[in-house]
Short mmCIF file of C-alpha atoms in Angstrom, two decimals:
data_model
loop_
_atom_site.label_atom_id
_atom_site.label_comp_id
_atom_site.label_asym_id
_atom_site.label_seq_id
_atom_site.Cartn_x
_atom_site.Cartn_y
_atom_site.Cartn_z
CA MET A 16 0.00 0.00 0.00
CA ALA A 17 2.93 2.34 0.65
CA VAL A 18 4.21 1.75 -2.89
CA MET A 19 0.74 2.43 -4.27
CA PHE A 20 0.61 5.69 -2.32
CA ASP A 21 3.85 6.87 -3.94
CA LEU A 22 2.33 6.17 -7.36
CA ILE A 23 -1.04 7.83 -6.76
CA ARG A 24 0.07 10.71 -4.53
CA PRO A 25 0.27 13.22 -7.44
CA PHE A 26 -3.33 12.35 -8.35
CA LEU A 27 -4.55 12.61 -4.76
CA PHE A 28 -2.84 15.97 -4.28
CA ALA A 29 -4.34 17.26 -7.53
CA ILE A 30 -7.93 16.81 -6.36
CA ASP A 31 -10.02 18.31 -3.59
CA PRO A 32 -8.66 17.18 -0.17
CA GLU A 33 -12.04 15.98 1.07
CA ARG A 34 -12.58 13.89 -2.04
CA ALA A 35 -9.06 12.50 -1.69
CA HIS A 36 -9.87 11.52 1.88
CA ARG A 37 -13.02 9.70 0.79
CA LEU A 38 -11.01 7.79 -1.82
CA THR A 39 -8.43 6.86 0.82
CA VAL A 40 -11.12 5.52 3.13
CA ALA A 41 -12.65 3.59 0.22
CA ALA A 42 -9.26 2.03 -0.54
CA LEU A 43 -8.84 1.01 3.07
CA ARG A 44 -12.30 -0.57 3.15
CA VAL A 45 -11.23 -3.20 0.61
CA ARG A 46 -8.08 -4.00 2.60
CA SER A 47 -8.16 -6.87 5.05
CA GLY A 48 -7.90 -5.85 8.69
CA ASP A 49 -6.19 -9.07 9.71
CA HIS A 50 -2.58 -8.02 9.21
CA ALA A 51 -1.68 -6.33 12.49
CA GLN A 52 2.03 -6.42 13.21
CA ALA A 53 3.53 -8.85 15.69
CA GLU A 54 3.61 -7.30 19.14
CA ASP A 55 6.96 -6.12 20.48
CA ASP A 56 7.00 -6.11 24.29
CA SER A 57 9.52 -3.29 24.35
CA LEU A 58 6.93 -0.98 22.76
CA ALA A 59 3.92 -2.09 24.81
CA VAL A 60 2.40 0.46 27.19
CA THR A 61 -0.32 0.16 29.82
CA VAL A 62 -2.60 3.17 30.34
CA ALA A 63 -5.87 3.22 32.33
CA GLY A 64 -5.63 -0.53 32.75
CA LEU A 65 -5.51 -1.04 28.96
CA ARG A 66 -2.60 -2.72 27.24
CA PHE A 67 -1.49 -0.90 24.09
CA PRO A 68 0.70 -3.04 21.77
CA ASN A 69 2.67 0.10 20.91
CA PRO A 70 2.29 3.79 21.81
CA LEU A 71 1.35 5.07 18.34
CA GLY A 72 -2.34 5.71 17.68
CA MET A 73 -4.56 6.95 14.89
CA ALA A 74 -6.08 10.22 16.09
CA ALA A 75 -9.77 11.06 15.84
CA GLY A 76 -10.90 12.78 12.66
CA PHE A 77 -9.64 10.30 10.09
CA ASP A 78 -12.32 7.64 10.62
CA LYS A 79 -15.28 9.71 11.75
CA ASP A 80 -17.88 6.98 11.19
CA ALA A 81 -15.87 3.90 12.20
CA GLN A 82 -15.74 2.63 8.63
CA VAL A 83 -12.11 1.41 8.56
CA ALA A 84 -10.99 1.11 12.17
CA GLY A 85 -10.04 -2.55 11.75
CA GLN A 86 -7.92 -1.81 8.69
CA LEU A 87 -6.05 1.02 10.44
CA TYR A 88 -4.49 -1.41 12.91
CA SER A 89 -2.98 -3.24 9.94
CA LEU A 90 -0.94 -0.12 9.12
CA GLY A 91 0.88 -0.59 12.43
CA PHE A 92 -1.14 1.54 14.82
CA GLY A 93 -1.30 0.24 18.38
CA PHE A 94 -4.69 1.85 18.93
CA VAL A 95 -7.34 3.67 16.93
CA GLU A 96 -9.68 6.50 17.94
CA VAL A 97 -12.82 6.91 15.82
CA GLY A 98 -15.07 9.97 15.64
CA SER A 99 -15.91 12.59 16.58
CA ILE A 100 -19.41 11.13 16.70
CA THR A 101 -22.53 13.08 17.67
CA PRO A 102 -25.94 11.80 18.79
CA LEU A 103 -27.68 12.78 15.54
CA PRO A 104 -26.27 12.80 12.00
CA GLN A 105 -25.07 16.16 10.77
CA ALA A 106 -23.63 17.42 7.51
CA GLY A 107 -21.01 19.68 9.04
CA ASN A 108 -19.95 23.07 7.76
CA PRO A 109 -20.28 24.28 4.14
CA ARG A 110 -17.59 23.25 1.65
CA PRO A 111 -14.79 23.86 0.99
CA ARG A 112 -13.79 23.01 4.55
CA LEU A 113 -10.55 21.05 4.25
CA PHE A 114 -7.29 22.55 2.98
CA ARG A 115 -3.85 21.06 2.33
CA LEU A 116 -0.96 23.37 3.15
CA VAL A 117 1.66 21.40 1.26
CA GLU A 118 4.47 23.90 1.73
CA ASP A 119 3.93 23.72 5.49
CA GLN A 120 3.17 19.98 5.76
CA ALA A 121 -0.06 21.06 7.43
CA VAL A 122 -3.84 20.89 7.16
CA ILE A 123 -6.59 23.38 8.03
CA ASN A 124 -10.05 21.97 8.59
CA ARG A 125 -13.39 23.42 9.54
CA MET A 126 -15.34 20.21 9.05
CA GLY A 127 -17.79 20.76 11.92
CA PHE A 128 -18.30 17.23 13.25
CA ASN A 129 -19.71 15.88 9.98
CA ASN A 130 -20.76 12.30 10.70
CA ALA A 131 -23.56 9.79 10.22
CA GLY A 132 -24.60 9.85 13.87
CA SER A 133 -24.34 7.56 16.86
CA GLN A 134 -26.66 4.78 15.71
CA VAL A 135 -24.80 4.14 12.46
CA ALA A 136 -21.42 4.21 14.19
CA ALA A 137 -22.60 2.00 17.06
CA ALA A 138 -23.83 -0.66 14.65
CA ARG A 139 -20.48 -0.68 12.82
CA ILE A 140 -18.46 -0.80 16.02
CA SER A 141 -20.60 -3.63 17.37
CA ARG A 142 -19.85 -5.70 14.26
CA LEU A 143 -16.16 -4.82 14.54
CA ARG A 144 -16.13 -5.96 18.17
CA GLN A 145 -17.51 -9.34 17.17
CA ARG A 146 -14.47 -9.93 14.95
CA GLY A 147 -11.99 -8.82 17.62
CA LEU A 148 -9.35 -6.09 17.57
CA PRO A 149 -5.57 -6.23 18.05
CA GLY A 150 -5.47 -3.05 20.17
CA PRO A 151 -7.68 -0.65 22.12
CA LEU A 152 -10.44 1.21 20.30
CA GLY A 153 -11.27 4.72 21.50
CA ILE A 154 -14.53 6.47 20.66
CA ASN A 155 -14.39 10.25 20.45
CA ILE A 156 -17.73 11.85 21.36
CA GLY A 157 -19.08 15.31 20.61
CA ALA A 158 -22.23 17.40 20.62
CA ASN A 159 -24.50 18.37 17.76
CA LYS A 160 -24.08 21.93 16.51
CA ASP A 161 -27.79 22.77 16.78
CA SER A 162 -28.42 20.87 20.01
CA CYS A 163 -30.54 22.66 22.60
CA ASP A 164 -28.62 20.86 25.37
CA ARG A 165 -25.03 20.03 24.44
CA ILE A 166 -24.18 18.72 27.89
CA ASP A 167 -26.98 16.17 27.59
CA ASP A 168 -25.55 15.19 24.19
CA TYR A 169 -22.44 13.94 26.01
CA ARG A 170 -24.63 11.95 28.40
CA ARG A 171 -26.47 10.36 25.48
CA MET A 172 -23.23 9.60 23.66
CA ALA A 173 -21.70 7.97 26.74
CA GLN A 174 -24.84 5.88 27.18
CA VAL A 175 -24.62 4.54 23.62
CA MET A 176 -20.84 4.18 23.31
CA ALA A 177 -19.61 3.14 26.76
CA PRO A 178 -20.52 -0.54 26.21
CA LEU A 179 -18.59 -0.52 22.90
CA ALA A 180 -15.46 1.49 23.75
CA ASP A 181 -12.14 0.60 25.30
CA TYR A 182 -12.05 4.28 26.21
CA LEU A 183 -14.24 7.31 25.63
CA ALA A 184 -12.59 10.55 24.50
CA ILE A 185 -14.58 13.68 25.35
CA ASN A 186 -14.10 16.29 22.64
CA ILE A 187 -14.92 19.77 23.91
CA SER A 188 -11.93 21.36 22.19
CA SER A 189 -12.77 21.42 18.48
CA PRO A 190 -12.70 24.99 17.17
CA ASN A 191 -15.18 24.20 14.40
CA THR A 192 -18.42 23.99 16.40
CA PRO A 193 -19.26 27.50 17.65
CA GLY A 194 -19.21 27.73 21.43
CA LEU A 195 -17.93 24.20 22.00
CA ARG A 196 -14.63 25.28 23.55
CA ALA A 197 -16.57 27.18 26.22
CA LEU A 198 -17.26 23.75 27.73
CA GLN A 199 -13.62 23.73 28.86
CA ASP A 200 -14.54 26.40 31.44
CA GLU A 201 -14.55 25.04 34.97
CA SER A 202 -18.27 24.86 35.75
CA ALA A 203 -19.21 23.66 32.26
CA LEU A 204 -16.49 21.01 32.28
CA ILE A 205 -17.72 19.64 35.60
CA SER A 206 -21.23 19.44 34.15
CA VAL A 207 -19.97 17.57 31.09
CA LEU A 208 -18.07 15.08 33.25
CA ASP A 209 -21.15 14.57 35.43
CA ALA A 210 -23.20 13.89 32.31
CA VAL A 211 -20.68 11.40 30.96
CA ASP A 212 -20.53 9.59 34.30
CA GLU A 213 -24.30 9.34 34.32
CA GLY A 214 -24.35 8.10 30.75
CA CYS A 215 -21.75 5.42 31.40
CA GLY A 216 -23.91 3.99 34.16
CA GLY A 217 -22.45 0.68 35.28
CA HIS A 218 -19.89 0.48 32.46
CA ALA A 219 -16.45 1.10 33.96
CA VAL A 220 -14.95 2.50 30.77
CA PRO A 221 -11.89 4.78 30.99
CA VAL A 222 -12.64 8.41 30.19
CA PHE A 223 -10.11 10.63 28.43
CA LEU A 224 -10.47 14.39 27.88
CA LYS A 225 -9.16 16.09 24.72
CA VAL A 226 -8.03 19.68 25.31
CA ALA A 227 -7.16 22.62 23.08
CA PRO A 228 -3.57 23.84 22.62
CA ASP A 229 -4.65 27.48 22.90
CA LEU A 230 -5.34 27.47 26.65
CA GLN A 231 -4.14 30.16 29.03
CA PRO A 232 -2.02 29.07 32.05
CA ALA A 233 -4.98 29.51 34.40
CA ASP A 234 -7.08 27.25 32.14
CA VAL A 235 -4.41 24.56 32.20
CA ASP A 236 -4.29 24.65 35.98
CA SER A 237 -8.08 24.56 36.27
CA ILE A 238 -8.49 21.62 33.89
CA ALA A 239 -5.63 19.76 35.56
CA ARG A 240 -7.20 20.26 38.99
CA ILE A 241 -10.59 19.02 37.80
CA ALA A 242 -8.99 16.04 36.05
CA LEU A 243 -7.20 15.08 39.26
CA ASP A 244 -10.27 15.60 41.45
CA ARG A 245 -12.51 13.62 39.13
CA GLY A 246 -10.04 10.83 38.51
CA LEU A 247 -9.95 11.21 34.74
CA ASP A 248 -7.99 8.40 33.13
CA ALA A 249 -5.97 10.48 30.65
CA LEU A 250 -5.70 13.85 28.92
CA ILE A 251 -5.25 14.08 25.15
CA VAL A 252 -3.00 17.07 24.43
CA ALA A 253 -3.92 18.69 22.09
CA ASN A 254 -6.55 19.39 19.44
CA THR A 255 -6.08 21.68 16.43
CA THR A 256 -5.19 25.33 16.95
CA VAL A 257 -6.86 28.57 15.89
CA ALA A 258 -3.48 30.30 16.15
CA ARG A 259 -1.53 30.98 12.98
CA PRO A 260 2.24 30.70 13.23
CA PRO A 261 4.10 31.90 10.13
CA LEU A 262 2.90 29.81 7.17
CA ARG A 263 4.10 29.69 3.57
CA SER A 264 0.96 28.31 1.95
CA ARG A 265 -1.43 30.74 0.26
CA GLN A 266 -4.26 28.98 2.11
CA GLY A 267 -2.73 29.65 5.51
CA GLY A 268 -5.34 32.26 6.30
CA GLU A 269 -8.33 29.95 5.95
CA ALA A 270 -10.55 29.71 9.02
CA GLY A 271 -10.55 26.48 11.03
CA GLY A 272 -8.24 24.33 13.08
CA LEU A 273 -4.60 24.08 12.01
CA SER A 274 -2.86 20.71 12.35
CA GLY A 275 0.37 19.17 11.13
CA ALA A 276 3.98 20.30 11.42
CA PRO A 277 3.31 23.96 12.43
CA LEU A 278 1.39 22.75 15.49
CA LYS A 279 4.37 20.83 16.85
CA GLU A 280 5.91 23.42 19.18
CA LEU A 281 2.59 24.68 20.54
CA SER A 282 1.32 21.18 21.25
CA LEU A 283 4.62 20.16 22.85
CA ALA A 284 4.56 23.23 25.10
CA CYS A 285 0.97 22.43 26.08
CA LEU A 286 1.95 18.86 26.92
CA ARG A 287 4.74 20.11 29.16
CA ASP A 288 2.31 22.52 30.84
CA PHE A 289 -0.10 19.68 31.65
CA ARG A 290 2.74 17.45 32.84
CA ARG A 291 3.73 20.20 35.26
CA ALA A 292 0.17 20.97 36.33
CA THR A 293 -0.72 17.33 36.99
CA GLY A 294 2.63 16.36 38.48
CA GLY A 295 2.63 13.30 36.24
CA ALA A 296 -0.36 11.87 38.12
CA ILE A 297 -2.52 11.51 35.01
CA PRO A 298 -1.39 9.79 31.79
CA LEU A 299 -0.99 12.17 28.86
CA ILE A 300 -1.47 11.41 25.17
CA GLY A 301 0.56 13.66 22.90
CA VAL A 302 -0.92 14.69 19.54
CA GLY A 303 -0.33 17.57 17.16
CA GLY A 304 2.58 17.94 14.75
CA ILE A 305 3.93 14.41 15.19
CA GLY A 306 5.40 13.23 11.89
CA SER A 307 8.46 11.18 12.78
CA ALA A 308 9.92 8.90 15.42
CA ALA A 309 11.95 11.85 16.70
CA ASP A 310 8.74 13.81 17.23
CA ALA A 311 7.09 10.88 19.00
CA TRP A 312 10.16 10.28 21.17
CA GLU A 313 10.28 13.96 22.16
CA ARG A 314 6.64 13.78 23.34
CA ILE A 315 7.29 10.58 25.26
CA ARG A 316 10.33 12.04 27.00
CA ALA A 317 8.22 15.16 27.77
CA GLY A 318 5.57 13.06 29.53
CA ALA A 319 3.32 11.39 26.96
CA SER A 320 2.55 7.74 27.61
CA LEU A 321 0.97 7.48 24.15
CA VAL A 322 1.08 9.56 20.96
CA GLN A 323 -1.29 10.03 18.03
CA LEU A 324 -1.04 11.36 14.51
CA TYR A 325 -3.31 12.12 11.57
CA SER A 326 -2.14 15.01 9.37
CA ALA A 327 1.33 13.51 8.92
CA LEU A 328 -0.30 10.50 7.26
CA VAL A 329 -1.49 12.81 4.47
CA TYR A 330 2.12 13.52 3.56
CA GLY A 331 3.93 10.40 4.77
CA GLY A 332 1.50 7.85 3.44
CA PRO A 333 0.37 4.50 4.88
CA GLY A 334 3.93 3.31 5.47
CA LEU A 335 4.56 6.08 8.01
CA PRO A 336 3.33 4.29 11.18
CA ARG A 337 5.67 1.33 10.70
CA ARG A 338 8.59 3.62 9.90
CA ILE A 339 7.95 5.56 13.10
CA LEU A 340 7.81 2.37 15.19
CA ARG A 341 11.01 1.02 13.62
CA ASP A 342 12.90 4.24 14.28
CA LEU A 343 11.36 4.62 17.74
CA LYS A 344 12.96 1.38 18.84
CA GLN A 345 16.33 2.68 17.64
CA LEU A 346 15.93 5.92 19.58
CA MET A 347 14.88 4.00 22.67
CA ARG A 348 17.96 1.80 22.57
CA ARG A 349 20.22 4.75 21.73
CA ASP A 350 19.14 6.46 24.94
CA GLY A 351 19.54 3.35 27.08
CA PHE A 352 15.92 2.27 27.57
CA SER A 353 14.79 -1.31 27.18
CA ARG A 354 11.09 -0.41 27.17
CA VAL A 355 9.40 2.69 25.84
CA ALA A 356 7.33 3.04 29.01
CA GLU A 357 10.54 3.63 31.00
CA ALA A 358 11.19 6.83 29.05
CA VAL A 359 7.93 8.63 29.81
CA GLY A 360 8.63 12.03 31.37
CA THR A 361 12.42 11.62 31.53
CA GLU A 362 13.47 14.68 29.49
#
């Protein structure tokens, strides 16, 4: 598949990014999901009581409707996060809403939680569960744009998805649903967490919270305190940014969330802030601007137990996850670690 990507990349980059994404998903759907790599104990990590075969995950946003989760493991990912999924189907924001910034190895999106809704996704995930998975499956949950009660949307999503998920990821940090990031404020966040707890009922599923990289220091401290008080199982740091570092692409001024290489330093700084604020008491998942083993290793040394990528796959192709894992083992041995988990937070 990596060779095929090299051949068809000029075609994919010549067409609309959203159409190219749909074609990529369609290609993955015809691929068998039974070719997960052999597990290497040196790369295995345990977070929230879950064993991850390796620390590299597919971030939310790629497989919004859980169409190809099984196939993504076969690329080498140790875990996959599907979504964001909302209670009701929604079309998302008007097109165009996805932009490649090739000169910057970046992407801007203002998709707006476009997805087929919770019932469609739940049916697919249920079938996937029956076949078995080689690593944890996370389900990223969100609220409908026109909902009259977004907090209750998270309760409803937890109710539907908790029995199907290895972990739930609460997404209140997307910049593409107006007002959603306000749910990161202290009182609103507590209400969201209460709603998710109620929705989970008797299902003891780990709950992760995905945060924005654009937080002020006081916000970081507040979220960290709530996460500690509520016993959250992990923080995913961080979502796309509304900031605009210097960009070369002519589309750099498009509205939406920026991801890819330009997000690297901001996301890394945010990870370090949360490591400090939590004192290492809560596992962190580093995401944003990770495109190489060196990037992944830097996040791990800075405090991330796991890492995720998405935008880098646009430019690196389907062979990227295995290349990162191969090189990660070399970096681990270079620095004198026998297991990747030993290196977490040692920078």
